[in-house]
Coordinates of C-alpha atoms in Angstrom, one line a residue:
X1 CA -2.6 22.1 -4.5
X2 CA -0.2 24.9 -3.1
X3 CA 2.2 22.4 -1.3
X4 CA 5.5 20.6 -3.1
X5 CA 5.3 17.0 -3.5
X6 CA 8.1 14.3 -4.5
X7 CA 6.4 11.8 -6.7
X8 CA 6.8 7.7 -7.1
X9 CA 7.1 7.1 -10.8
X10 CA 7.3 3.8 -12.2
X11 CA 7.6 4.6 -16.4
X12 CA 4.0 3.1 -16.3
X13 CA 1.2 4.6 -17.8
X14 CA -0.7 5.2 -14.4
X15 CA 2.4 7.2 -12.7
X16 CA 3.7 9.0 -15.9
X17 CA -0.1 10.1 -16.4
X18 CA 0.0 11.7 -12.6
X19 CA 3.7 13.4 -13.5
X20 CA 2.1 14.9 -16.2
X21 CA -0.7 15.7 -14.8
X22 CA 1.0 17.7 -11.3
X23 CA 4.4 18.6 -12.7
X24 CA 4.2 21.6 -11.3
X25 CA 4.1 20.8 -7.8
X26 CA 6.7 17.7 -8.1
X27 CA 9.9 18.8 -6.4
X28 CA 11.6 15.5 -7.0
X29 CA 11.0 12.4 -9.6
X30 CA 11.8 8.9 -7.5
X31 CA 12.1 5.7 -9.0
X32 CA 12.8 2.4 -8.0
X33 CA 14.7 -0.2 -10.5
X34 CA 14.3 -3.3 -8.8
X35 CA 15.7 -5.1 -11.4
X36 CA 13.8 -8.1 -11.6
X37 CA 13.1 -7.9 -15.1
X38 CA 14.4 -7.7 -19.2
X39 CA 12.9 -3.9 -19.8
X40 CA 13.4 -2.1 -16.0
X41 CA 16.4 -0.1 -17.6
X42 CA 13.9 1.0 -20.3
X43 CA 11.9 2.4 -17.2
X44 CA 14.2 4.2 -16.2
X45 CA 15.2 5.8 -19.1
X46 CA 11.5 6.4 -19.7
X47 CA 11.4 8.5 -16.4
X48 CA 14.9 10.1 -17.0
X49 CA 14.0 11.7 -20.3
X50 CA 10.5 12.6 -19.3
X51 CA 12.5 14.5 -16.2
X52 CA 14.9 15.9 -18.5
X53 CA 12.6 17.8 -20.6
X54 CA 10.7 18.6 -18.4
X55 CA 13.2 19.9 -16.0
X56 CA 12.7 17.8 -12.9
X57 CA 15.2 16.7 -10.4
X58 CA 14.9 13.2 -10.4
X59 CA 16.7 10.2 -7.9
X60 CA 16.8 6.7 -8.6
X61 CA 17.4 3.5 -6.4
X62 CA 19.2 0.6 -8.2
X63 CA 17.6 -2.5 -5.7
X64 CA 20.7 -4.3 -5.4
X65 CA 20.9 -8.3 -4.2
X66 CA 22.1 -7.1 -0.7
X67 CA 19.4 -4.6 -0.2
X68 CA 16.6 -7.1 -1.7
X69 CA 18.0 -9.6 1.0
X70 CA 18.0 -7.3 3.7
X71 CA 14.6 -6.3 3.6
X72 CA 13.5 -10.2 3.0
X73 CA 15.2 -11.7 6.5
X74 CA 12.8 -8.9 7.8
X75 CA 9.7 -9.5 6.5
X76 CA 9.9 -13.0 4.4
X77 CA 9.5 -13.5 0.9
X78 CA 6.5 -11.9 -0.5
X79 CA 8.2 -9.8 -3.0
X80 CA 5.4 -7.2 -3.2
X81 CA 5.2 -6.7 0.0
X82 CA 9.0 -6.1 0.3
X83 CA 9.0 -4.3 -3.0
X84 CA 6.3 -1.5 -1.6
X85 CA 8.4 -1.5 1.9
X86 CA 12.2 -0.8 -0.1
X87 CA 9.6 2.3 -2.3
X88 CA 8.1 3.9 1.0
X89 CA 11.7 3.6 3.3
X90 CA 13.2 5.4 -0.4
X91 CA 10.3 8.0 -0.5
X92 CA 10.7 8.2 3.1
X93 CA 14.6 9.3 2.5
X94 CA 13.8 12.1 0.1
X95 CA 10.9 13.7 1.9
X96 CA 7.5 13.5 3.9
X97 CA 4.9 14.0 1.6
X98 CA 4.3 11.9 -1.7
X99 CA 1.9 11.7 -4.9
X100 CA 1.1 7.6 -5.9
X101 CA -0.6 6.8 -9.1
X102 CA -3.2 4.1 -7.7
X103 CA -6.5 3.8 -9.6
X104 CA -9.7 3.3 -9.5
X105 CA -8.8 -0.7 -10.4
X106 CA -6.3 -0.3 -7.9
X107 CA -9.4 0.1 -5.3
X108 CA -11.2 -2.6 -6.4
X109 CA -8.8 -4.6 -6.3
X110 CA -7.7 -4.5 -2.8
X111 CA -11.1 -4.2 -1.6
X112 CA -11.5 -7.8 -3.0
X113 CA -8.7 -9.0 -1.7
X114 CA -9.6 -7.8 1.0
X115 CA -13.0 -9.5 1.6
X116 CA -11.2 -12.9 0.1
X117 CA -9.2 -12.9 3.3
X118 CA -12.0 -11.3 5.7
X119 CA -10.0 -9.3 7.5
X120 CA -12.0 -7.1 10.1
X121 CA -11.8 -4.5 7.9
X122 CA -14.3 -1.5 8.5
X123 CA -12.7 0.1 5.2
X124 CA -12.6 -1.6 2.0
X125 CA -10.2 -0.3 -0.9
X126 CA -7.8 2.4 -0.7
X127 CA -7.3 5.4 1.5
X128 CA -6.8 8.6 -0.9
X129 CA -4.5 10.0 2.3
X130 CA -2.6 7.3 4.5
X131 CA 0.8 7.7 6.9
X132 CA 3.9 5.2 6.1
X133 CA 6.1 5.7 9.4
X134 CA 6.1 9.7 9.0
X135 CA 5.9 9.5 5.4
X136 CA 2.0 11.4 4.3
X137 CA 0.6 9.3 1.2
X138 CA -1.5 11.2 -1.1
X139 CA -3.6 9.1 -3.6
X140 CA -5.2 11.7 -6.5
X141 CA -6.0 9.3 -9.2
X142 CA -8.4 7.1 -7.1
X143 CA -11.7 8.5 -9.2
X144 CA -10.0 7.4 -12.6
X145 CA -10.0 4.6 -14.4
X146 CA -6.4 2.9 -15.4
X147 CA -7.1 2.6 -19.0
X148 CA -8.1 6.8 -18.8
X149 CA -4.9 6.9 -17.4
X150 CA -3.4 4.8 -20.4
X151 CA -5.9 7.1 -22.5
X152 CA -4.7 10.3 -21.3
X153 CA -0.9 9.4 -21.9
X154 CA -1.4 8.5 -25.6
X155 CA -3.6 11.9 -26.3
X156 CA -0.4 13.7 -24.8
X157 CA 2.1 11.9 -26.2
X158 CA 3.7 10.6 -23.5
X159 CA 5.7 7.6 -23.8
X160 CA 5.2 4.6 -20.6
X161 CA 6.5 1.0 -20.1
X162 CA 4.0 -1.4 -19.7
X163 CA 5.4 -3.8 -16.8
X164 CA 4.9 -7.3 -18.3
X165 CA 5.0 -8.6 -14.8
X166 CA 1.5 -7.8 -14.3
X167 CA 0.4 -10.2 -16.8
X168 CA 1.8 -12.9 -15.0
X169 CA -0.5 -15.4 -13.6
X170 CA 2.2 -15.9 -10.0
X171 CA 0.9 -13.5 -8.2
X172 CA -2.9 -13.5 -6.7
X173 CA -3.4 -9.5 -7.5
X174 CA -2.5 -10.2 -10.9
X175 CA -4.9 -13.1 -11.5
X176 CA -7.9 -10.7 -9.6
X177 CA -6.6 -7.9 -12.1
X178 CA -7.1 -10.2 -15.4
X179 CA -10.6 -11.0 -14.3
X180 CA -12.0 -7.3 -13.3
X181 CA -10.7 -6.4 -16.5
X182 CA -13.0 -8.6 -18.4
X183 CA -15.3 -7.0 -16.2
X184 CA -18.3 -4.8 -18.0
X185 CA -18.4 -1.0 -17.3
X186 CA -21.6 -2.1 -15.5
X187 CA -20.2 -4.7 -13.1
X188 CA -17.5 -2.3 -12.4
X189 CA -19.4 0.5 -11.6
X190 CA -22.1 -2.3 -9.4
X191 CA -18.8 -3.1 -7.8
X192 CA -17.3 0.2 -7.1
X193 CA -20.8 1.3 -5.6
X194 CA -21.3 -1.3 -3.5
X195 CA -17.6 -1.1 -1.6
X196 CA -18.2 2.5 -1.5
X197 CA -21.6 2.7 0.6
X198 CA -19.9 -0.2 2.7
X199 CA -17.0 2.0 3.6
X200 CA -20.1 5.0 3.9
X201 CA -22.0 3.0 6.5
X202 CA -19.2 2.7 8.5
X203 CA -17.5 5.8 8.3
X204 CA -18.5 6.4 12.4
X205 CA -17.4 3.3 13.4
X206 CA -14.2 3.4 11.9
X207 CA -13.6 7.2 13.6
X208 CA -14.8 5.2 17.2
X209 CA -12.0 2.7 16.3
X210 CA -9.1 5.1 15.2
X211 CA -10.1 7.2 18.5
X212 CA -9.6 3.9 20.9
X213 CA -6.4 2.8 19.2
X214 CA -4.9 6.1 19.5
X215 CA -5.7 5.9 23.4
X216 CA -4.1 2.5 23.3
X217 CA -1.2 3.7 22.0
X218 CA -1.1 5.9 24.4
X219 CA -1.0 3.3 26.6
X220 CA 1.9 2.0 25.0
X221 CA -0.1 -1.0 24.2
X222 CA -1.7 -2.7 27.0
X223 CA -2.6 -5.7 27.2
X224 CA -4.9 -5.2 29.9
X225 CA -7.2 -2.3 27.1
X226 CA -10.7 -3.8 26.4
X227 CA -9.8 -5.0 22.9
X228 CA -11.7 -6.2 19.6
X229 CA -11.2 -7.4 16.0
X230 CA -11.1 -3.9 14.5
X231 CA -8.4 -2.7 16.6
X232 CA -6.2 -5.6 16.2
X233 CA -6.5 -5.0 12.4
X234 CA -5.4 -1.5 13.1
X235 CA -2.7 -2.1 14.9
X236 CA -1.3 -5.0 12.0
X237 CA -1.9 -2.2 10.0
X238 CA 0.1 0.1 11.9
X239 CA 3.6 -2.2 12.3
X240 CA 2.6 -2.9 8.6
X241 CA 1.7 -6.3 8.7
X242 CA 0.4 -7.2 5.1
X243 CA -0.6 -10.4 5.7
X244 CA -3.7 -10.2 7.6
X245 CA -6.5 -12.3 7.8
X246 CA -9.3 -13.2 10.1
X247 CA -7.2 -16.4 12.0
X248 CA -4.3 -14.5 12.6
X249 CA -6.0 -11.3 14.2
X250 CA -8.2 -14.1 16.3
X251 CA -4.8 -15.9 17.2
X252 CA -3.4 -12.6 18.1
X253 CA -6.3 -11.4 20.7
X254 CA -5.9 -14.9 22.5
X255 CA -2.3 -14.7 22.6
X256 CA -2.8 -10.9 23.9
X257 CA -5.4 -12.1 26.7
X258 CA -4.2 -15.2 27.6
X259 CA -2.2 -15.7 31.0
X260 CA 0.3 -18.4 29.9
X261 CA 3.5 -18.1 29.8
X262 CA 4.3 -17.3 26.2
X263 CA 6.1 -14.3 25.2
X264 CA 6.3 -14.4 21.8
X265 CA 4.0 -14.3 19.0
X266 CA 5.5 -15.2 15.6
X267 CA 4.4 -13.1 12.5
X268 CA 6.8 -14.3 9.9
X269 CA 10.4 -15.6 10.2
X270 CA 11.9 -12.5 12.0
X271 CA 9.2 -11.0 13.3
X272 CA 7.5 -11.2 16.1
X273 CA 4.9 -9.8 19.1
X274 CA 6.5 -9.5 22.3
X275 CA 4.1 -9.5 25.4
X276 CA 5.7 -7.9 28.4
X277 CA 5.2 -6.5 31.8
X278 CA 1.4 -6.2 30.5
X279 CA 2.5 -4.7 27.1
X280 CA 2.5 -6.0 23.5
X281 CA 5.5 -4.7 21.5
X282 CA 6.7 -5.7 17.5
X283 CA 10.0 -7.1 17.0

């Protein structure tokens, strides 16, 4: 690893563990306060006096009401899903390339919510390299286990927060979280072997379907391209639709094809697809 890198660090275990662990090719420490909770300020002092001794530039964005409500007449009122949009836009701000601390359980855990809402997925889990926008997201932790990452931490002495948000029974992730971690290292490993020979098997198919959606981008989204499940998921994907399931990418295909009159196809509250002069575009 030759490159510099700015770095997403939380004052959890899983990030401070990847600080730690690529220090040396971190140009610039970012964290997020989004203060939503009693021990956020501890986070950041957590990160601050890490960066400090270490002697890393670090740059921290206070999520203020206005900013929180910005981002949620946008895209509605999943607070995850504007929380990791307000992170990436902030990464996005300090450079192109960035190091995030998901996990092993992270993987699993999106692969299953993922098959809970069947999306027409031909890639389960997490990508160790994806693109936010123009922002290159590099994944290096994805082969290790959170509590290694907890383990690892302790052996060094490094101090973390644990976010007590996570234990929190409001959010589905957090419910799926509690029940892999009762999990034995057996089912785990069953699990993590299974999702990974299903992403295996389709490794072709999912090249043949990033190859036709970049010619229909090309195409500046036609509505007249010979379309299909899998590249309606990749294009929600690509205006970074989080909510995706199998009845909204159908709806979206017969919306696309049909030759009524509507123009509009509403995602959430503000957001919408515009069809047009035989072309789709996100509003």
């Amino acid at each position: 690893m030759d490159k510099k890198y700015i770095i997403g660090v939380s004052g959890g275990p899983d990030s401070m563990c990847l600080l730690d662990k690529y220090k040396k090719h971190i140009e610039l420490v970012c964290h997020v306060n989004y203060k939503k909770r009693p021990t956020v300020n501890r986070d950041e002092t957590i990160v601050r006096d890490y960066c400090k001794s270490n002697h890393l530039k670090v740059k921290v964005l206070n999520v203020t009401k206005a900013i929180y409500h910005k981002y949620q007449k946008l895209y509605g009122n999943n607070f995850q899903n504007i929380a990791r949009l307000i992170r990436y836009d902030f990464f996005l701000k300090n450079g192109t390339n960035v190091l995030i601390a998901h996990n092993k359980d992270d993987f699993i855990e999106t692969a299953l919510m993922q098959l809970k809402r069947k999306t027409k997925s031909l890639f389960l889990g997490i990508h160790k390299k994806s693109l936010y926008k123009t922002l290159h997201i590099f994944r290096p932790l994805l082969n290790k286990r959170k509590n290694e990452l907890q383990k690892y931490c302790d052996q060094h002495n490094i101090i973390y927060g644990i976010d007590e948000s996570n234990l929190i029974n409001i959010y589905q992730r957090n419910k799926l979280r509690k029940e892999i971690n009762k999990w034995s290292i057996k089912k785990f490993n069953k699990t993590f072997d299974k999702i990974s020979s299903f992403n295996k098997k389709n490794q072709k198919k999912q090249t043949l379907i990033n190859q036709q959606f970049n010619k229909w981008e090309g195409l500046k989204f036609s509505t007249k391209f010979n379309l299909n499940e899998y590249l309606i998921y990749q294009y929600l994907l690509f205006i970074n639709e989080s909510n995706i399931n199998s009845q909204k990418i159908n709806s979206l295909i017969r919306f696309i094809k049909s030759n009524k009159g509507n123009i509009k196809f509403r995602l959430s509250s503000n957001h919408f697809i515009v069809k047009k002069n035989h072309k789709i575009r996100f509003i």
